[in-house]
Amino acid sequence: MNVIGSAPGHSLTYGADVVFTVTNTGGATAAAMTFALSNASNFDFDSGGTCVSGSTSLAAGASCTIKVRPLASADATYSGNLTVTSNNSLSAALSGTATKLNPVSLSIAATAGTPSAMNVTGPGSPAYGSNVTFTITNAAAADYTSAALGIALSNTTNFQFNGGTCTTSTTLAPGASCTAVVRPEASANTSYSGTLNVVANNAPLISLAGTAVGWTVTINALVASNSYNLDFRTLLLNAGWNGSTPVVGTVTVNGGVVVGSTSTSAYALTVQGAFPPGSSLALVNNGYIVGAGGAGSSTSLASSGSGEKGGNALYVQIPVYVSNAGVIAGGGGGGGDNSGGASWVAGSGGAGFVPGAAGIASPWQQVPNVAGNVGTLTAGGSSAQNPYDDSMGGAGGNLGQAGERGMNGGGEAGIAVIGNKNISWLAYGSILGPVE
């Protein structure tokens, strides 16, 4: 009782009927018969038989028929029993084989390379990653040859075919296979994904994914007017950098422009912070990068002291190329006061941007006391002199120099460069003050 398919994909296929004849061989009318099949998955009663389960009662010598047909939805061997029960119980063994029912079953798998890591390393427009080979196979158990294969990529921006044996006219017999070779491509830093689809029969697909790195963006930031307390990274962000793409970033200070600090406790320019791997930074200075000048020492009956230390100029904590055609300088130290004579003279401010403030001399009784002088961008304030006794306060230091002492000491010069180990010098230029 066999089933032979004629095409794949049928949910249920039937074989030919087998007719069973039930006969009453006794001498009296039999009780009403019942009949049943032990394997309803592969056997079924068909119409046309004359026996009716639960009602047919055969007279002596009479007979009736039962029609049974096999059924299957996949290739298999099967068996069962037909049982007829009346005054006694009868059983007939049933068996059969189903063939030509297994449909085409296509599968796709990566056989060289990793489809979840189809990465690209730039730069390039576009740049390509390594090939991944996919093998498309029709199952050996299939009873039919596949339809002509269609293979397609859902994302043709980042994936492309690059060879293989599968074509649009390829059909696969049971157990046969062909290959499709796919490579990733990209023109910028990004992550991407897609699928490789087989457009035939059961239409299998496989996921693809990758990441592209290695591209940079060029950003040029220009400092065209006098400014205070600048940060290299912030300048690039303000010039259009997105903060995440590797950047070839250049900050240029125009000739005649001064980058300074509003306080001796803050740097004129910092180069620090996080940059993506692959970034390259350059600082071009055609103007001035200078610390604030230290204030001259003030003096009074209650107190006197040394001049203030000059401010620091350039702070570098990450690798950067520096081309200096201008001046990088620590602020001049403030001058010390002179409170040892018959009159008091304050110290003068150091050079810088902002320049150091002049020290103040508070009056005492009728003695004429003298304030110091304010510094300028490049020169410290000159020594103040009391005409009463010619006593002198300390002059402010020029850029990169300590302030002069009066009776009390002058302030130290600000540091020109902190983090020199992180700098690749393309042009050293004029550096005034300590370099650390």
GROMACS .gro file of C-alpha atoms in nm:
model
  436
    1MET     CA    1   0.000   0.000   0.000
    2ASN     CA    2   0.241   0.258  -0.132
    3VAL     CA    3   0.218   0.632  -0.186
    4ILE     CA    4   0.413   0.792  -0.469
    5GLY     CA    5   0.420   1.169  -0.493
    6SER     CA    6   0.410   1.360  -0.819
    7ALA     CA    7   0.525   1.702  -0.695
    8PRO     CA    8   0.671   1.844  -0.375
    9GLY     CA    9   0.486   2.061  -0.133
   10HIS     CA   10   0.161   1.864  -0.104
   11SER     CA   11   0.031   1.851   0.252
   12LEU     CA   12  -0.123   1.503   0.201
   13THR     CA   13  -0.098   1.247  -0.082
   14TYR     CA   14  -0.304   0.927  -0.119
   15GLY     CA   15  -0.221   0.590  -0.271
   16ALA     CA   16  -0.454   0.344  -0.446
   17ASP     CA   17  -0.744   0.181  -0.261
   18VAL     CA   18  -0.715  -0.176  -0.136
   19VAL     CA   19  -1.050  -0.357  -0.115
   20PHE     CA   20  -1.105  -0.600   0.172
   21THR     CA   21  -1.400  -0.847   0.157
   22VAL     CA   22  -1.565  -0.960   0.479
   23THR     CA   23  -1.765  -1.291   0.450
   24ASN     CA   24  -1.992  -1.470   0.698
   25THR     CA   25  -1.887  -1.832   0.664
   26GLY     CA   26  -2.115  -1.948   0.945
   27GLY     CA   27  -2.463  -2.089   0.934
   28ALA     CA   28  -2.642  -1.799   1.106
   29THR     CA   29  -2.672  -1.424   1.068
   30ALA     CA   30  -2.379  -1.243   1.226
   31ALA     CA   31  -2.401  -0.960   1.476
   32ALA     CA   32  -2.354  -0.603   1.348
   33MET     CA   33  -1.988  -0.551   1.267
   34THR     CA   34  -1.751  -0.271   1.360
   35PHE     CA   35  -1.414  -0.202   1.201
   36ALA     CA   36  -1.121   0.028   1.272
   37LEU     CA   37  -0.766   0.119   1.159
   38SER     CA   38  -0.475   0.116   1.406
   39ASN     CA   39  -0.268   0.383   1.217
   40ALA     CA   40  -0.494   0.667   1.114
   41SER     CA   41  -0.193   0.881   1.014
   42ASN     CA   42  -0.114   0.655   0.717
   43PHE     CA   43  -0.439   0.470   0.646
   44ASP     CA   44  -0.790   0.593   0.579
   45PHE     CA   45  -1.128   0.443   0.488
   46ASP     CA   46  -1.236   0.543   0.140
   47SER     CA   47  -1.592   0.568   0.016
   48GLY     CA   48  -1.744   0.298  -0.200
   49GLY     CA   49  -1.729   0.000   0.035
   50THR     CA   50  -2.051  -0.181   0.120
   51CYS     CA   51  -1.973  -0.262   0.483
   52VAL     CA   52  -2.101  -0.002   0.729
   53SER     CA   53  -1.937  -0.002   1.069
   54GLY     CA   54  -2.190  -0.039   1.351
   55SER     CA   55  -2.485  -0.147   1.134
   56THR     CA   56  -2.394  -0.410   0.871
   57SER     CA   57  -2.508  -0.759   0.980
   58LEU     CA   58  -2.416  -1.039   0.735
   59ALA     CA   59  -2.650  -1.332   0.675
   60ALA     CA   60  -2.498  -1.678   0.647
   61GLY     CA   61  -2.280  -1.689   0.332
   62ALA     CA   62  -2.314  -1.311   0.267
   63SER     CA   63  -2.025  -1.065   0.228
   64CYS     CA   64  -1.948  -0.694   0.206
   65THR     CA   65  -1.643  -0.481   0.119
   66ILE     CA   66  -1.425  -0.227   0.301
   67LYS     CA   67  -1.202   0.013   0.103
   68VAL     CA   68  -0.876   0.133   0.267
   69ARG     CA   69  -0.631   0.375   0.113
   70PRO     CA   70  -0.277   0.476   0.224
   71LEU     CA   71  -0.178   0.838   0.281
   72ALA     CA   72   0.146   1.027   0.359
   73SER     CA   73   0.298   1.376   0.353
   74ALA     CA   74   0.667   1.277   0.354
   75ASP     CA   75   0.883   0.987   0.246
   76ALA     CA   76   0.848   0.707   0.500
   77THR     CA   77   0.769   0.340   0.564
   78TYR     CA   78   0.462   0.264   0.770
   79SER     CA   79   0.236  -0.017   0.892
   80GLY     CA   80  -0.092  -0.079   1.072
   81ASN     CA   81  -0.389  -0.312   1.105
   82LEU     CA   82  -0.749  -0.329   0.988
   83THR     CA   83  -0.960  -0.491   1.260
   84VAL     CA   84  -1.318  -0.617   1.204
   85THR     CA   85  -1.523  -0.722   1.506
   86SER     CA   86  -1.857  -0.907   1.499
   87ASN     CA   87  -1.922  -1.246   1.656
   88ASN     CA   88  -1.548  -1.293   1.633
   89SER     CA   89  -1.255  -1.055   1.567
   90LEU     CA   90  -1.054  -1.047   1.245
   91SER     CA   91  -0.735  -0.853   1.165
   92ALA     CA   92  -0.548  -0.778   0.841
   93ALA     CA   93  -0.191  -0.641   0.846
   94LEU     CA   94  -0.126  -0.325   0.644
   95SER     CA   95   0.211  -0.179   0.529
   96GLY     CA   96   0.357   0.049   0.267
   97THR     CA   97   0.621   0.297   0.159
   98ALA     CA   98   0.584   0.665   0.066
   99THR     CA   99   0.826   0.807  -0.190
  100LYS     CA  100   0.872   1.124  -0.396
  101LEU     CA  101   0.711   1.338  -0.129
  102ASN     CA  102   1.014   1.517   0.022
  103PRO     CA  103   1.025   1.872  -0.111
  104VAL     CA  104   1.330   2.074  -0.205
  105SER     CA  105   1.500   2.190   0.116
  106LEU     CA  106   1.758   2.460   0.050
  107SER     CA  107   2.001   2.571   0.321
  108ILE     CA  108   2.272   2.837   0.331
  109ALA     CA  109   2.582   2.842   0.552
  110ALA     CA  110   2.913   3.029   0.567
  111THR     CA  111   3.194   2.789   0.474
  112ALA     CA  112   3.482   3.042   0.473
  113GLY     CA  113   3.487   3.360   0.682
  114THR     CA  114   3.256   3.494   0.951
  115PRO     CA  115   2.930   3.658   0.838
  116SER     CA  116   2.885   3.841   1.170
  117ALA     CA  117   3.227   4.010   1.142
  118MET     CA  118   3.245   4.133   0.783
  119ASN     CA  119   3.458   4.431   0.878
  120VAL     CA  120   3.630   4.697   0.668
  121THR     CA  121   3.940   4.899   0.755
  122GLY     CA  122   3.970   5.233   0.575
  123PRO     CA  123   4.050   5.469   0.431
  124GLY     CA  124   3.915   5.424   0.081
  125SER     CA  125   3.623   5.530  -0.132
  126PRO     CA  126   3.515   5.263  -0.096
  127ALA     CA  127   3.741   5.023   0.091
  128TYR     CA  128   3.672   4.650   0.097
  129GLY     CA  129   3.690   4.377   0.358
  130SER     CA  130   3.767   4.006   0.319
  131ASN     CA  131   3.548   3.771   0.120
  132VAL     CA  132   3.305   3.537   0.294
  133THR     CA  133   3.202   3.223   0.105
  134PHE     CA  134   2.849   3.091   0.146
  135THR     CA  135   2.741   2.743   0.033
  136ILE     CA  136   2.380   2.685  -0.077
  137THR     CA  137   2.274   2.318  -0.061
  138ASN     CA  138   1.965   2.118  -0.156
  139ALA     CA  139   1.912   1.850   0.110
  140ALA     CA  140   2.018   1.498   0.008
  141ALA     CA  141   1.680   1.368   0.128
  142ALA     CA  142   1.491   1.591  -0.113
  143ASP     CA  143   1.313   1.411  -0.398
  144TYR     CA  144   1.323   1.701  -0.642
  145THR     CA  145   1.561   1.946  -0.805
  146SER     CA  146   1.531   2.306  -0.693
  147ALA     CA  147   1.391   2.589  -0.895
  148ALA     CA  148   1.642   2.822  -1.060
  149LEU     CA  149   1.817   3.008  -0.782
  150GLY     CA  150   1.785   3.377  -0.723
  151ILE     CA  151   2.035   3.516  -0.472
  152ALA     CA  152   2.008   3.872  -0.346
  153LEU     CA  153   2.161   4.106  -0.089
  154SER     CA  154   1.929   4.320   0.121
  155ASN     CA  155   2.201   4.585   0.172
  156THR     CA  156   2.390   4.660  -0.149
  157THR     CA  157   2.554   4.969   0.000
  158ASN     CA  158   2.778   4.767   0.230
  159PHE     CA  159   2.783   4.420   0.069
  160GLN     CA  160   2.851   4.303  -0.286
  161PHE     CA  161   2.889   3.973  -0.468
  162ASN     CA  162   3.248   3.889  -0.557
  163GLY     CA  163   3.231   3.549  -0.724
  164GLY     CA  164   3.098   3.201  -0.661
  165THR     CA  165   2.940   2.925  -0.867
  166CYS     CA  166   2.573   3.006  -0.810
  167THR     CA  167   2.403   3.191  -1.097
  168THR     CA  168   2.045   3.289  -1.172
  169SER     CA  169   2.011   2.977  -1.389
  170THR     CA  170   2.155   2.734  -1.133
  171THR     CA  171   1.927   2.450  -1.020
  172LEU     CA  172   2.032   2.211  -0.746
  173ALA     CA  173   1.963   1.838  -0.755
  174PRO     CA  174   1.920   1.658  -0.423
  175GLY     CA  175   2.251   1.678  -0.234
  176ALA     CA  176   2.401   1.931  -0.476
  177SER     CA  177   2.539   2.273  -0.382
  178CYS     CA  178   2.686   2.593  -0.520
  179THR     CA  179   2.866   2.892  -0.368
  180ALA     CA  180   2.817   3.267  -0.342
  181VAL     CA  181   3.110   3.491  -0.243
  182VAL     CA  182   3.026   3.821  -0.070
  183ARG     CA  183   3.258   4.099   0.047
  184PRO     CA  184   3.184   4.405   0.262
  185GLU     CA  185   3.250   4.762   0.152
  186ALA     CA  186   3.234   5.105   0.318
  187SER     CA  187   3.338   5.465   0.262
  188ALA     CA  188   3.316   5.595   0.620
  189ASN     CA  189   3.324   5.481   0.981
  190THR     CA  190   2.996   5.299   1.044
  191SER     CA  191   2.827   4.977   1.153
  192TYR     CA  192   2.607   4.791   0.905
  193SER     CA  193   2.402   4.476   0.861
  194GLY     CA  194   2.197   4.292   0.601
  195THR     CA  195   2.096   3.948   0.477
  196LEU     CA  196   2.190   3.716   0.193
  197ASN     CA  197   1.865   3.575   0.055
  198VAL     CA  198   1.802   3.269  -0.162
  199VAL     CA  199   1.496   3.343  -0.372
  200ALA     CA  200   1.377   2.991  -0.455
  201ASN     CA  201   1.169   2.715  -0.296
  202ASN     CA  202   1.186   2.746   0.086
  203ALA     CA  203   1.388   3.073   0.054
  204PRO     CA  204   1.655   3.045   0.325
  205LEU     CA  205   1.857   3.350   0.432
  206ILE     CA  206   2.158   3.430   0.649
  207SER     CA  207   2.240   3.746   0.846
  208LEU     CA  208   2.541   3.964   0.768
  209ALA     CA  209   2.702   4.234   0.986
  210GLY     CA  210   3.021   4.435   1.014
  211THR     CA  211   3.193   4.752   1.128
  212ALA     CA  212   3.399   4.998   0.925
  213VAL     CA  213   3.681   5.198   1.086
  214GLY     CA  214   3.986   5.391   0.974
  215TRP     CA  215   3.840   5.702   0.813
  216THR     CA  216   3.924   6.048   0.943
  217VAL     CA  217   3.776   6.393   0.905
  218THR     CA  218   3.993   6.701   0.857
  219ILE     CA  219   3.904   6.998   1.076
  220ASN     CA  220   4.089   7.331   1.078
  221ALA     CA  221   4.016   7.574   1.359
  222LEU     CA  222   4.143   7.932   1.330
  223VAL     CA  223   4.209   8.168   1.620
  224ALA     CA  224   4.176   8.504   1.449
  225SER     CA  225   4.130   8.741   1.744
  226ASN     CA  226   4.274   8.781   2.091
  227SER     CA  227   4.133   8.514   2.322
  228TYR     CA  228   4.166   8.373   2.671
  229ASN     CA  229   4.180   8.025   2.821
  230LEU     CA  230   4.130   7.821   2.504
  231ASP     CA  231   4.099   7.442   2.476
  232PHE     CA  232   4.218   7.261   2.163
  233ARG     CA  233   3.939   6.999   2.162
  234THR     CA  234   3.669   7.261   2.213
  235LEU     CA  235   3.807   7.465   1.923
  236LEU     CA  236   3.776   7.162   1.692
  237LEU     CA  237   3.421   7.092   1.812
  238ASN     CA  238   3.326   7.454   1.747
  239ALA     CA  239   3.474   7.421   1.398
  240GLY     CA  240   3.242   7.131   1.310
  241TRP     CA  241   3.402   6.813   1.445
  242ASN     CA  242   3.144   6.565   1.579
  243GLY     CA  243   3.365   6.445   1.864
  244SER     CA  244   3.352   6.077   1.764
  245THR     CA  245   3.511   6.043   1.419
  246PRO     CA  246   3.892   6.018   1.412
  247VAL     CA  247   4.009   6.367   1.327
  248VAL     CA  248   4.306   6.527   1.157
  249GLY     CA  249   4.270   6.847   1.356
  250THR     CA  250   4.474   7.165   1.325
  251VAL     CA  251   4.444   7.476   1.540
  252THR     CA  252   4.615   7.784   1.395
  253VAL     CA  253   4.682   8.104   1.589
  254ASN     CA  254   4.708   8.389   1.338
  255GLY     CA  255   5.001   8.628   1.334
  256GLY     CA  256   4.956   8.918   1.576
  257VAL     CA  257   4.685   8.732   1.770
  258VAL     CA  258   4.736   8.676   2.142
  259VAL     CA  259   4.604   8.376   2.333
  260GLY     CA  260   4.630   8.448   2.704
  261SER     CA  261   4.467   8.379   3.037
  262THR     CA  262   4.246   8.578   3.268
  263SER     CA  263   4.424   8.435   3.572
  264THR     CA  264   4.769   8.316   3.672
  265SER     CA  265   4.601   7.996   3.795
  266ALA     CA  266   4.468   7.900   3.449
  267TYR     CA  267   4.647   7.802   3.128
  268ALA     CA  268   4.634   8.011   2.812
  269LEU     CA  269   4.582   7.701   2.592
  270THR     CA  270   4.523   7.336   2.683
  271VAL     CA  271   4.562   7.029   2.460
  272GLN     CA  272   4.393   6.746   2.646
  273GLY     CA  273   4.086   6.523   2.655
  274ALA     CA  274   3.974   6.211   2.468
  275PHE     CA  275   4.022   6.171   2.093
  276PRO     CA  276   3.926   5.862   1.890
  277PRO     CA  277   4.207   5.624   1.787
  278GLY     CA  278   4.356   5.730   1.455
  279SER     CA  279   4.333   6.103   1.527
  280SER     CA  280   4.626   6.335   1.452
  281LEU     CA  281   4.657   6.681   1.609
  282ALA     CA  282   4.865   6.985   1.514
  283LEU     CA  283   4.907   7.330   1.667
  284VAL     CA  284   5.039   7.611   1.446
  285ASN     CA  285   5.129   7.928   1.636
  286ASN     CA  286   5.203   8.242   1.438
  287GLY     CA  287   5.110   8.477   1.723
  288TYR     CA  288   5.145   8.466   2.100
  289ILE     CA  289   5.047   8.198   2.349
  290VAL     CA  290   5.131   8.354   2.686
  291GLY     CA  291   5.039   8.316   3.049
  292ALA     CA  292   4.900   8.596   3.262
  293GLY     CA  293   5.151   8.831   3.423
  294GLY     CA  294   5.206   8.803   3.797
  295ALA     CA  295   5.087   9.097   4.009
  296GLY     CA  296   5.340   9.319   4.180
  297SER     CA  297   5.362   9.289   4.556
  298SER     CA  298   5.151   9.537   4.755
  299THR     CA  299   5.278   9.687   5.079
  300SER     CA  300   5.122   9.843   5.384
  301LEU     CA  301   5.183   9.886   5.752
  302ALA     CA  302   5.019   9.551   5.811
  303SER     CA  303   5.182   9.343   5.539
  304SER     CA  304   5.430   9.315   5.258
  305GLY     CA  305   5.555   9.026   5.048
  306SER     CA  306   5.690   8.877   4.728
  307GLY     CA  307   5.555   8.933   4.379
  308GLU     CA  308   5.304   8.687   4.234
  309LYS     CA  309   5.420   8.397   4.015
  310GLY     CA  310   5.346   8.440   3.644
  311GLY     CA  311   5.081   8.223   3.479
  312ASN     CA  312   5.155   7.913   3.267
  313ALA     CA  313   5.101   7.922   2.891
  314LEU     CA  314   5.066   7.584   2.711
  315TYR     CA  315   4.944   7.263   2.879
  316VAL     CA  316   4.973   6.943   2.669
  317GLN     CA  317   4.856   6.602   2.791
  318ILE     CA  318   4.808   6.415   2.459
  319PRO     CA  319   5.030   6.378   2.150
  320VAL     CA  320   5.037   6.685   1.924
  321TYR     CA  321   5.261   6.830   1.654
  322VAL     CA  322   5.360   7.191   1.722
  323SER     CA  323   5.492   7.440   1.469
  324ASN     CA  324   5.582   7.760   1.649
  325ALA     CA  325   5.667   8.064   1.438
  326GLY     CA  326   5.554   8.301   1.712
  327VAL     CA  327   5.604   8.320   2.087
  328ILE     CA  328   5.507   8.072   2.359
  329ALA     CA  329   5.586   8.220   2.698
  330GLY     CA  330   5.511   8.198   3.063
  331GLY     CA  331   5.385   8.517   3.227
  332GLY     CA  332   5.645   8.739   3.390
  333GLY     CA  333   5.667   8.725   3.767
  334GLY     CA  334   5.550   9.024   3.971
  335GLY     CA  335   5.809   9.252   4.133
  336GLY     CA  336   5.868   9.244   4.507
  337ASP     CA  337   5.789   9.546   4.725
  338ASN     CA  338   6.033   9.762   4.921
  339SER     CA  339   5.913   9.836   5.270
  340GLY     CA  340   6.248   9.871   5.439
  341GLY     CA  341   6.310  10.244   5.410
  342ALA     CA  342   6.149  10.555   5.534
  343SER     CA  343   5.882  10.510   5.268
  344TRP     CA  344   5.720  10.211   5.100
  345VAL     CA  345   5.724  10.122   4.728
  346ALA     CA  346   5.508   9.844   4.580
  347GLY     CA  347   5.627   9.595   4.319
  348SER     CA  348   5.536   9.622   3.950
  349GLY     CA  349   5.334   9.373   3.745
  350GLY     CA  350   5.488   9.110   3.519
  351ALA     CA  351   5.446   9.085   3.142
  352GLY     CA  352   5.167   8.869   3.003
  353PHE     CA  353   4.814   8.861   2.873
  354VAL     CA  354   4.653   8.981   3.087
  355PRO     CA  355   4.949   9.186   3.215
  356GLY     CA  356   5.030   9.172   3.585
  357ALA     CA  357   4.865   9.435   3.803
  358ALA     CA  358   5.072   9.696   3.983
  359GLY     CA  359   5.119   9.651   4.355
  360ILE     CA  360   4.951   9.902   4.589
  361ALA     CA  361   5.133  10.099   4.859
  362SER     CA  362   4.901  10.208   5.140
  363PRO     CA  363   4.981  10.554   5.283
  364TRP     CA  364   5.112  10.583   5.639
  365GLN     CA  365   5.118  10.912   5.829
  366GLN     CA  366   5.278  11.179   5.613
  367VAL     CA  367   5.526  10.949   5.436
  368PRO     CA  368   5.471  10.940   5.057
  369ASN     CA  369   5.431  10.577   4.946
  370VAL     CA  370   5.442  10.470   4.579
  371ALA     CA  371   5.242  10.208   4.383
  372GLY     CA  372   5.412   9.982   4.129
  373ASN     CA  373   5.369   9.997   3.752
  374VAL     CA  374   5.147   9.775   3.534
  375GLY     CA  375   5.313   9.527   3.298
  376THR     CA  376   5.247   9.498   2.924
  377LEU     CA  377   5.216   9.203   2.686
  378THR     CA  378   5.591   9.157   2.652
  379ALA     CA  379   5.753   9.370   2.924
  380GLY     CA  380   5.719   9.384   3.298
  381GLY     CA  381   5.629   9.711   3.466
  382SER     CA  382   5.933   9.922   3.542
  383SER     CA  383   6.053   9.973   3.899
  384ALA     CA  384   5.861  10.235   4.091
  385GLN     CA  385   6.076  10.491   4.280
  386ASN     CA  386   5.989  10.697   4.581
  387PRO     CA  387   6.131  11.050   4.529
  388TYR     CA  388   6.141  11.105   4.905
  389ASP     CA  389   6.433  10.867   4.958
  390ASP     CA  390   6.491  10.709   4.612
  391SER     CA  391   6.383  10.366   4.741
  392MET     CA  392   6.281  10.127   4.459
  393GLY     CA  393   6.020   9.853   4.425
  394GLY     CA  394   6.098   9.544   4.217
  395ALA     CA  395   6.030   9.559   3.842
  396GLY     CA  396   5.792   9.306   3.691
  397GLY     CA  397   5.952   9.027   3.490
  398ASN     CA  398   5.939   9.025   3.111
  399LEU     CA  399   5.777   8.723   2.941
  400GLY     CA  400   5.928   8.407   3.080
  401GLN     CA  401   6.129   8.592   3.347
  402ALA     CA  402   6.100   8.625   3.723
  403GLY     CA  403   6.011   8.958   3.879
  404GLU     CA  404   6.284   9.162   4.044
  405ARG     CA  405   6.309   9.166   4.417
  406GLY     CA  406   6.268   9.477   4.621
  407MET     CA  407   6.318   9.424   4.987
  408ASN     CA  408   6.101   9.115   4.929
  409GLY     CA  409   6.146   8.864   4.647
  410GLY     CA  410   6.006   8.883   4.296
  411GLY     CA  411   5.756   8.625   4.169
  412GLU     CA  412   5.872   8.326   3.962
  413ALA     CA  413   5.819   8.320   3.587
  414GLY     CA  414   5.525   8.120   3.456
  415ILE     CA  415   5.600   7.794   3.273
  416ALA     CA  416   5.597   7.822   2.894
  417VAL     CA  417   5.519   7.454   2.819
  418ILE     CA  418   5.395   7.176   3.047
  419GLY     CA  419   5.386   6.829   2.890
  420ASN     CA  420   5.677   6.868   2.648
  421LYS     CA  421   5.710   6.487   2.627
  422ASN     CA  422   5.379   6.482   2.437
  423ILE     CA  423   5.494   6.732   2.173
  424SER     CA  424   5.659   6.660   1.838
  425TRP     CA  425   5.821   6.990   1.749
  426LEU     CA  426   5.811   7.086   1.381
  427ALA     CA  427   5.936   7.439   1.450
  428TYR     CA  428   6.050   7.552   1.795
  429GLY     CA  429   6.033   7.929   1.748
  430SER     CA  430   6.060   8.156   2.050
  431ILE     CA  431   5.997   7.980   2.381
  432LEU     CA  432   6.029   8.208   2.685
  433GLY     CA  433   6.023   8.051   3.026
  434PRO     CA  434   6.063   7.697   3.161
  435VAL     CA  435   5.969   7.392   2.951
  436GLU     CA  436   5.866   7.084   3.146
   0.00000   0.00000   0.00000
